[in-house]
Coordinates of C-alpha atoms and ligand atoms in Angstrom, one line a residue:
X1 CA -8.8 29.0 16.7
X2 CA -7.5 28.4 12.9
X3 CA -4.7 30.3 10.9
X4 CA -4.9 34.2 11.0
X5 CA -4.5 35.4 7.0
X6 CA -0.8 36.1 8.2
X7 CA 0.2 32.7 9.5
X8 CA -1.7 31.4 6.3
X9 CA 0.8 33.1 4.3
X10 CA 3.3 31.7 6.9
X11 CA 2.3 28.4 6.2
X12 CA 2.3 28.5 2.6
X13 CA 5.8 30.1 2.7
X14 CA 7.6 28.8 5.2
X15 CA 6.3 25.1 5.2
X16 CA 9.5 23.5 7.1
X17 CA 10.7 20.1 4.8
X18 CA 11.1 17.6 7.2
X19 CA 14.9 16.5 6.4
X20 CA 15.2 13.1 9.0
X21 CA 12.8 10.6 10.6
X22 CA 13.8 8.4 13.6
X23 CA 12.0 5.4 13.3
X24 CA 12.3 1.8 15.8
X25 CA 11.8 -1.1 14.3
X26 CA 9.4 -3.5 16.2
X27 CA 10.8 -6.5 18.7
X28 CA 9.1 -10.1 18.4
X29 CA 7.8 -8.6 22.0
X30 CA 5.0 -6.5 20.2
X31 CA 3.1 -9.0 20.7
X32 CA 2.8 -8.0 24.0
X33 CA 2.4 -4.1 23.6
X34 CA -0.9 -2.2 25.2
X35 CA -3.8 -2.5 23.3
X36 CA -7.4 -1.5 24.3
X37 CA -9.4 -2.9 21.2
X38 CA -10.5 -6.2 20.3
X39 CA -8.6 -6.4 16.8
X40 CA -5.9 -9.7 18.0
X41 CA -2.5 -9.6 18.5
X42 CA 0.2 -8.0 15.7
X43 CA 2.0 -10.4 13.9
X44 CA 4.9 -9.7 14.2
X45 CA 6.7 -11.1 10.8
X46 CA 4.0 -8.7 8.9
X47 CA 4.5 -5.5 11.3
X48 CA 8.3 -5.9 10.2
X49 CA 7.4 -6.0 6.7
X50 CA 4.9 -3.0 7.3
X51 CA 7.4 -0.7 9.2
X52 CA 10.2 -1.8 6.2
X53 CA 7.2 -0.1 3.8
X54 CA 6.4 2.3 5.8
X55 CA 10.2 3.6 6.2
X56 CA 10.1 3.3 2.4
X57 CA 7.5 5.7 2.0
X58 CA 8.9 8.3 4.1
X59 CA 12.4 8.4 1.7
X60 CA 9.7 8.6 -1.2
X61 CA 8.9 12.0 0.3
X62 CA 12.4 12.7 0.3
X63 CA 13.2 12.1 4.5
X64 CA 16.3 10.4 5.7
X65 CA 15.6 8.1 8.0
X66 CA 17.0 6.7 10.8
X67 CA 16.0 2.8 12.0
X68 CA 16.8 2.2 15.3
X69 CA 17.0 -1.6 16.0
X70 CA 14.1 -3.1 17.7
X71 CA 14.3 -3.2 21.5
X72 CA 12.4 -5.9 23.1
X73 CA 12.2 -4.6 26.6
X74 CA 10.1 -2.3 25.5
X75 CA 6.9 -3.8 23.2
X76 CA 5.8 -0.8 22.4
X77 CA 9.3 1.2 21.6
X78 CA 8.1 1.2 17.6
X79 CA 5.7 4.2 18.5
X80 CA 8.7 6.5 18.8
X81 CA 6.3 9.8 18.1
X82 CA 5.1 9.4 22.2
X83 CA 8.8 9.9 23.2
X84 CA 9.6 13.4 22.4
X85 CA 8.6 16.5 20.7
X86 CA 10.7 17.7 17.8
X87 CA 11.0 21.2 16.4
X88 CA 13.3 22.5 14.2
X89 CA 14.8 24.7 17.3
X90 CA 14.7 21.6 20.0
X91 CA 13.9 18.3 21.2
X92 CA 11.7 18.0 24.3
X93 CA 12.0 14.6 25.8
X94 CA 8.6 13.2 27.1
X95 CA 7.3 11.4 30.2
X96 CA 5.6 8.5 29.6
X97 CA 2.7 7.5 32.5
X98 CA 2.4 3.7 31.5
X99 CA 4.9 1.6 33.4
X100 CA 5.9 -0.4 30.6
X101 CA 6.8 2.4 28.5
X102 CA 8.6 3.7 31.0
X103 CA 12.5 4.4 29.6
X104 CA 11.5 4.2 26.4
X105 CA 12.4 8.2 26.6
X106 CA 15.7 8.1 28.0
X107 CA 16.8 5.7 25.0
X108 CA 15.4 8.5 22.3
X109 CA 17.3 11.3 24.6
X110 CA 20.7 10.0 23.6
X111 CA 19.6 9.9 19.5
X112 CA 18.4 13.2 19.8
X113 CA 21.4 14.2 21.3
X114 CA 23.3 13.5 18.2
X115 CA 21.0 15.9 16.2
X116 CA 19.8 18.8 18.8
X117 CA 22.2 21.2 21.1
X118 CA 19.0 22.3 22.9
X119 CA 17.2 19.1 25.0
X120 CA 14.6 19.9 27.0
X121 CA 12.6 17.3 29.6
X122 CA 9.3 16.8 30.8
X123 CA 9.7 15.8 34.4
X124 CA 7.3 14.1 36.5
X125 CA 4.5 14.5 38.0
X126 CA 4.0 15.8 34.8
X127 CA 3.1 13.4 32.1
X128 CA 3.1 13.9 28.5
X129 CA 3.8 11.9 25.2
X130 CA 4.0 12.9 22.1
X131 CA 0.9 11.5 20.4
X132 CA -1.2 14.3 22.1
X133 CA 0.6 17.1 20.8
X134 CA -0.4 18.2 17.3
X135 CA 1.7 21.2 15.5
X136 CA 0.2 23.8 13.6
X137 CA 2.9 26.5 12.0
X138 CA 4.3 27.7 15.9
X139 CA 1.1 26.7 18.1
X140 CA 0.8 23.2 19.5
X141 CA -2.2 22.1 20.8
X142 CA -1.9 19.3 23.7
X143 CA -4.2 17.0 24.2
X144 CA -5.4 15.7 28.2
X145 CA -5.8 12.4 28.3
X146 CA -5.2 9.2 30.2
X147 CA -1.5 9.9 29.1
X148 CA -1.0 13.4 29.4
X149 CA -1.9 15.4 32.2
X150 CA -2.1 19.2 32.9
X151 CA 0.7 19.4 35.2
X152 CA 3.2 17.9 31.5
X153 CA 1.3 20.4 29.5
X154 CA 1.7 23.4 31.6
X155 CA 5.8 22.0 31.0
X156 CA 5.5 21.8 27.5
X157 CA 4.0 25.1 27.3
X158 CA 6.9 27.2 29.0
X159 CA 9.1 25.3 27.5
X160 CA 7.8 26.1 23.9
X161 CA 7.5 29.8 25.0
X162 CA 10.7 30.3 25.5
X163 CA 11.4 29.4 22.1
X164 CA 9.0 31.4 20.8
X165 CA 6.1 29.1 19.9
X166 CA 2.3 28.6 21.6
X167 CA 1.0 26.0 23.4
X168 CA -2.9 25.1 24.2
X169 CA -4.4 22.8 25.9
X170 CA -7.4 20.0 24.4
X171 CA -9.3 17.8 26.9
X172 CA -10.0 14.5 25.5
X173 CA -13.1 12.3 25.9
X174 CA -12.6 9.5 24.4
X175 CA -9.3 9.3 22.4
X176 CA -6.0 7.8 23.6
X177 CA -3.9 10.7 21.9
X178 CA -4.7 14.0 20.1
X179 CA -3.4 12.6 17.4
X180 CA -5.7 9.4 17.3
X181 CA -8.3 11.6 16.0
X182 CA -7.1 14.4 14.1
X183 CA -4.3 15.1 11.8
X184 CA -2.7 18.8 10.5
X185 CA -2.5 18.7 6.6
X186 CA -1.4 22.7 6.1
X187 CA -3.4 25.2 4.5
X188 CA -5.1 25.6 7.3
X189 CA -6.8 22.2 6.8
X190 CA -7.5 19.7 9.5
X191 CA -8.8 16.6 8.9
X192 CA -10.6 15.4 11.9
X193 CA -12.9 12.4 13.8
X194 CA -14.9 11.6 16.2
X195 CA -14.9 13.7 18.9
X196 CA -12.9 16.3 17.3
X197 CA -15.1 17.4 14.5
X198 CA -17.7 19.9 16.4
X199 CA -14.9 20.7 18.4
X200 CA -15.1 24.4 18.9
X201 CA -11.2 25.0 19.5
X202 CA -10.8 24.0 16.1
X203 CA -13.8 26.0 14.4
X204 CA -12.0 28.2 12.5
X205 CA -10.2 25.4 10.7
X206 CA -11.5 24.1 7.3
X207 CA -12.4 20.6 8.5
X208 CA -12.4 17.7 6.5
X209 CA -14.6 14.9 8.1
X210 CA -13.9 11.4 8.8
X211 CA -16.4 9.0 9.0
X212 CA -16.6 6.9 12.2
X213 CA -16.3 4.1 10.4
X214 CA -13.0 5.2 8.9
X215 CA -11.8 7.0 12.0
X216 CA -8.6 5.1 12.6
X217 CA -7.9 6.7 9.3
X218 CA -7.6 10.3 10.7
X219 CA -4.3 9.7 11.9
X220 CA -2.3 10.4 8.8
X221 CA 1.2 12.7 8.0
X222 CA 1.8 14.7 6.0
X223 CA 5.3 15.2 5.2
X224 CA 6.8 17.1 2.8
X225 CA 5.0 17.0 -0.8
X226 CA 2.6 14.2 0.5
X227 CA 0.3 12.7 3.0
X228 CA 0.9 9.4 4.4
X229 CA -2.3 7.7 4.9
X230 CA -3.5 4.4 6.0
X231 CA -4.2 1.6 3.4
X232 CA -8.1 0.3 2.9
X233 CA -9.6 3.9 3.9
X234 CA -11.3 4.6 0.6
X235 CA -13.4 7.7 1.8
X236 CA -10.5 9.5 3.7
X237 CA -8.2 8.9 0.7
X238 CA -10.4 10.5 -1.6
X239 CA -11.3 13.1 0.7
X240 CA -7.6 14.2 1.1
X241 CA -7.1 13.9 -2.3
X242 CA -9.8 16.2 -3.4
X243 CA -8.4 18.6 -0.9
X244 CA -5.5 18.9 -3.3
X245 CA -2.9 16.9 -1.5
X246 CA -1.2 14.0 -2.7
X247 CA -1.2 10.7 -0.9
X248 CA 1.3 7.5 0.0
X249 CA -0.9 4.4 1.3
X250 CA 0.8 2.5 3.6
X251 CA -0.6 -0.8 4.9
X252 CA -0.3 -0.7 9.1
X253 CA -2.7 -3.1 10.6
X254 CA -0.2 -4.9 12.6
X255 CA 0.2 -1.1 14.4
X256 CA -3.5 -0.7 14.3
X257 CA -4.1 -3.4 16.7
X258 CA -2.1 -1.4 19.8
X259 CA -3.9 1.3 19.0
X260 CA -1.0 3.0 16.6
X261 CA -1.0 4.9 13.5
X262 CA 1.1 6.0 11.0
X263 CA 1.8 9.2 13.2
X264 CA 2.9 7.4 16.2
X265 CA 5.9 5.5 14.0
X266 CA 8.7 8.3 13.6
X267 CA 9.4 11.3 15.1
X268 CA 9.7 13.8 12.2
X269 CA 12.3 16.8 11.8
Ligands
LIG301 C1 0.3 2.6 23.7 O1 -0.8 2.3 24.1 O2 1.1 3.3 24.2 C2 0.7 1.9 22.3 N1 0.1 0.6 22.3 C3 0.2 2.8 21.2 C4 0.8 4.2 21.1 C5 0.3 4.9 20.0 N2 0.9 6.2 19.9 C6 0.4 7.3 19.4 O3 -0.8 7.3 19.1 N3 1.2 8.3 19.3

């Protein structure tokens, strides 16, 4: 499935500005967040100077955004993006499978609360977080993975129908999230990895490759006149750029090694 020449328009015309991102800053504890590569362990001095950056770059697109303070109970509370779902109508709270990231939701419910009438929640045994669900106009497409499981995305779905929006389902092979592998840039372009690029759900998207060597790369934002992309990825950044779209670096290695991007760091509305 792609854009229909209607929601095309749609998209062109009614491209929503994000106005706010919700952001946590990391906790010395981030050293101890989940990771599943071999890259070492954040630093945590530098992932503080990367998130101040990174914050920095989303007020260059023209987002207010709102730090939380870091939570050290939580190592892994900077990736705010698994926590909920945000649409311009509501806020669905996720629910988080891994033990340590357990509550991590129920601390985001009350911030949301001071932005959304409407809260919606995933309840368990559903599981769902928010790095597998990947917007496009009203459709969301929901990744099944080790973190989200059918029984959260048949949730999502009927929540999302009853405000009027789609919801599909994507099973995963190998990715943590959706999201780790493929990113929505608008005009019906979709920049993907991995897995994701002979996809045949998305074959009526234009797709703009990553290379596998660059793949931690396809998890980029774009947000309002721009796309937020990670530092050092010469091939992606050129590749978006020749797509037409203008582009923010931001350094995040620190994130990289727990397996975040730059996606996984606010929750955008
Ligand atoms: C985790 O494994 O939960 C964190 N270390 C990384 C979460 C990344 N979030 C995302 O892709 N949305």
């Amino acid at each position: 499935m792609g854009l229909s020449r209607k929601d095309k328009k749609k998209d062109k015309d009614e491209r929503k500005m994000y106005e706010k991102a919700i952001v946590r800053k990391p906790g010395k504890t981030i050293v101890d967040g989940i990771s599943s590569n071999d890259l070492g362990k954040p630093i945590y001095k530098k992932a503080l100077k990367q998130h101040r950056n990174y914050v920095e770059a989303l007020e260059r697109c023209g987002v207010e955004v709102i730090v939380l303070e870091a939570d050290v109970r939580f190592p892994d509370s900077t990736f705010v993006e698994d926590t909920a779902i945000v649409t311009e109508k509501c806020a669905i709270i996720a629910q988080p499978c891994v033990e340590s990231r357990s509550g991590e939701e129920i601390k985001i419910k009350r911030r949301l609360e001071e932005f959304y009438d409407r809260i919606e929640i995933v309840e368990s045994p559903g599981t769902i977080e928010g790095g597998d669900v990947l917007r496009v106009c009203d459709h969301f497409y929901i990744g099944l993975s080790t973190r989200t499981n059918k029984e959260g995305a048949k949730q999502l779905i009927n929540i999302l129908e009853k405000y009027d929006y789609t919801g599909s389902t994507v099973p995963l092979k190998k990715a943590l999230h959706l999201k780790s592998g493929i990113a929505y840039l608008g005009d019906n372009n979709l920049l993907a990895a991995g897995e994701f690029i002979d996809n045949p759900i998305f074959n009526n998207f234009n797709i703009i490759k990553v290379d596998n060597d660059e793949r931690y790369a396809s998890n980029c934002i774009r947000v309002n006149d721009y796309v937020l992309v990670a530092e050092g990825y010469q091939k992606t950044i050129k590749a978006i750029e020749r797509a037409g779209y203008k582009t923010i670096r931001v350094d995040v290695s620190e994130f990289r090694k727990l397996d975040g991007g730059l996606s996984c760091l606010s929750l955008r509305f």
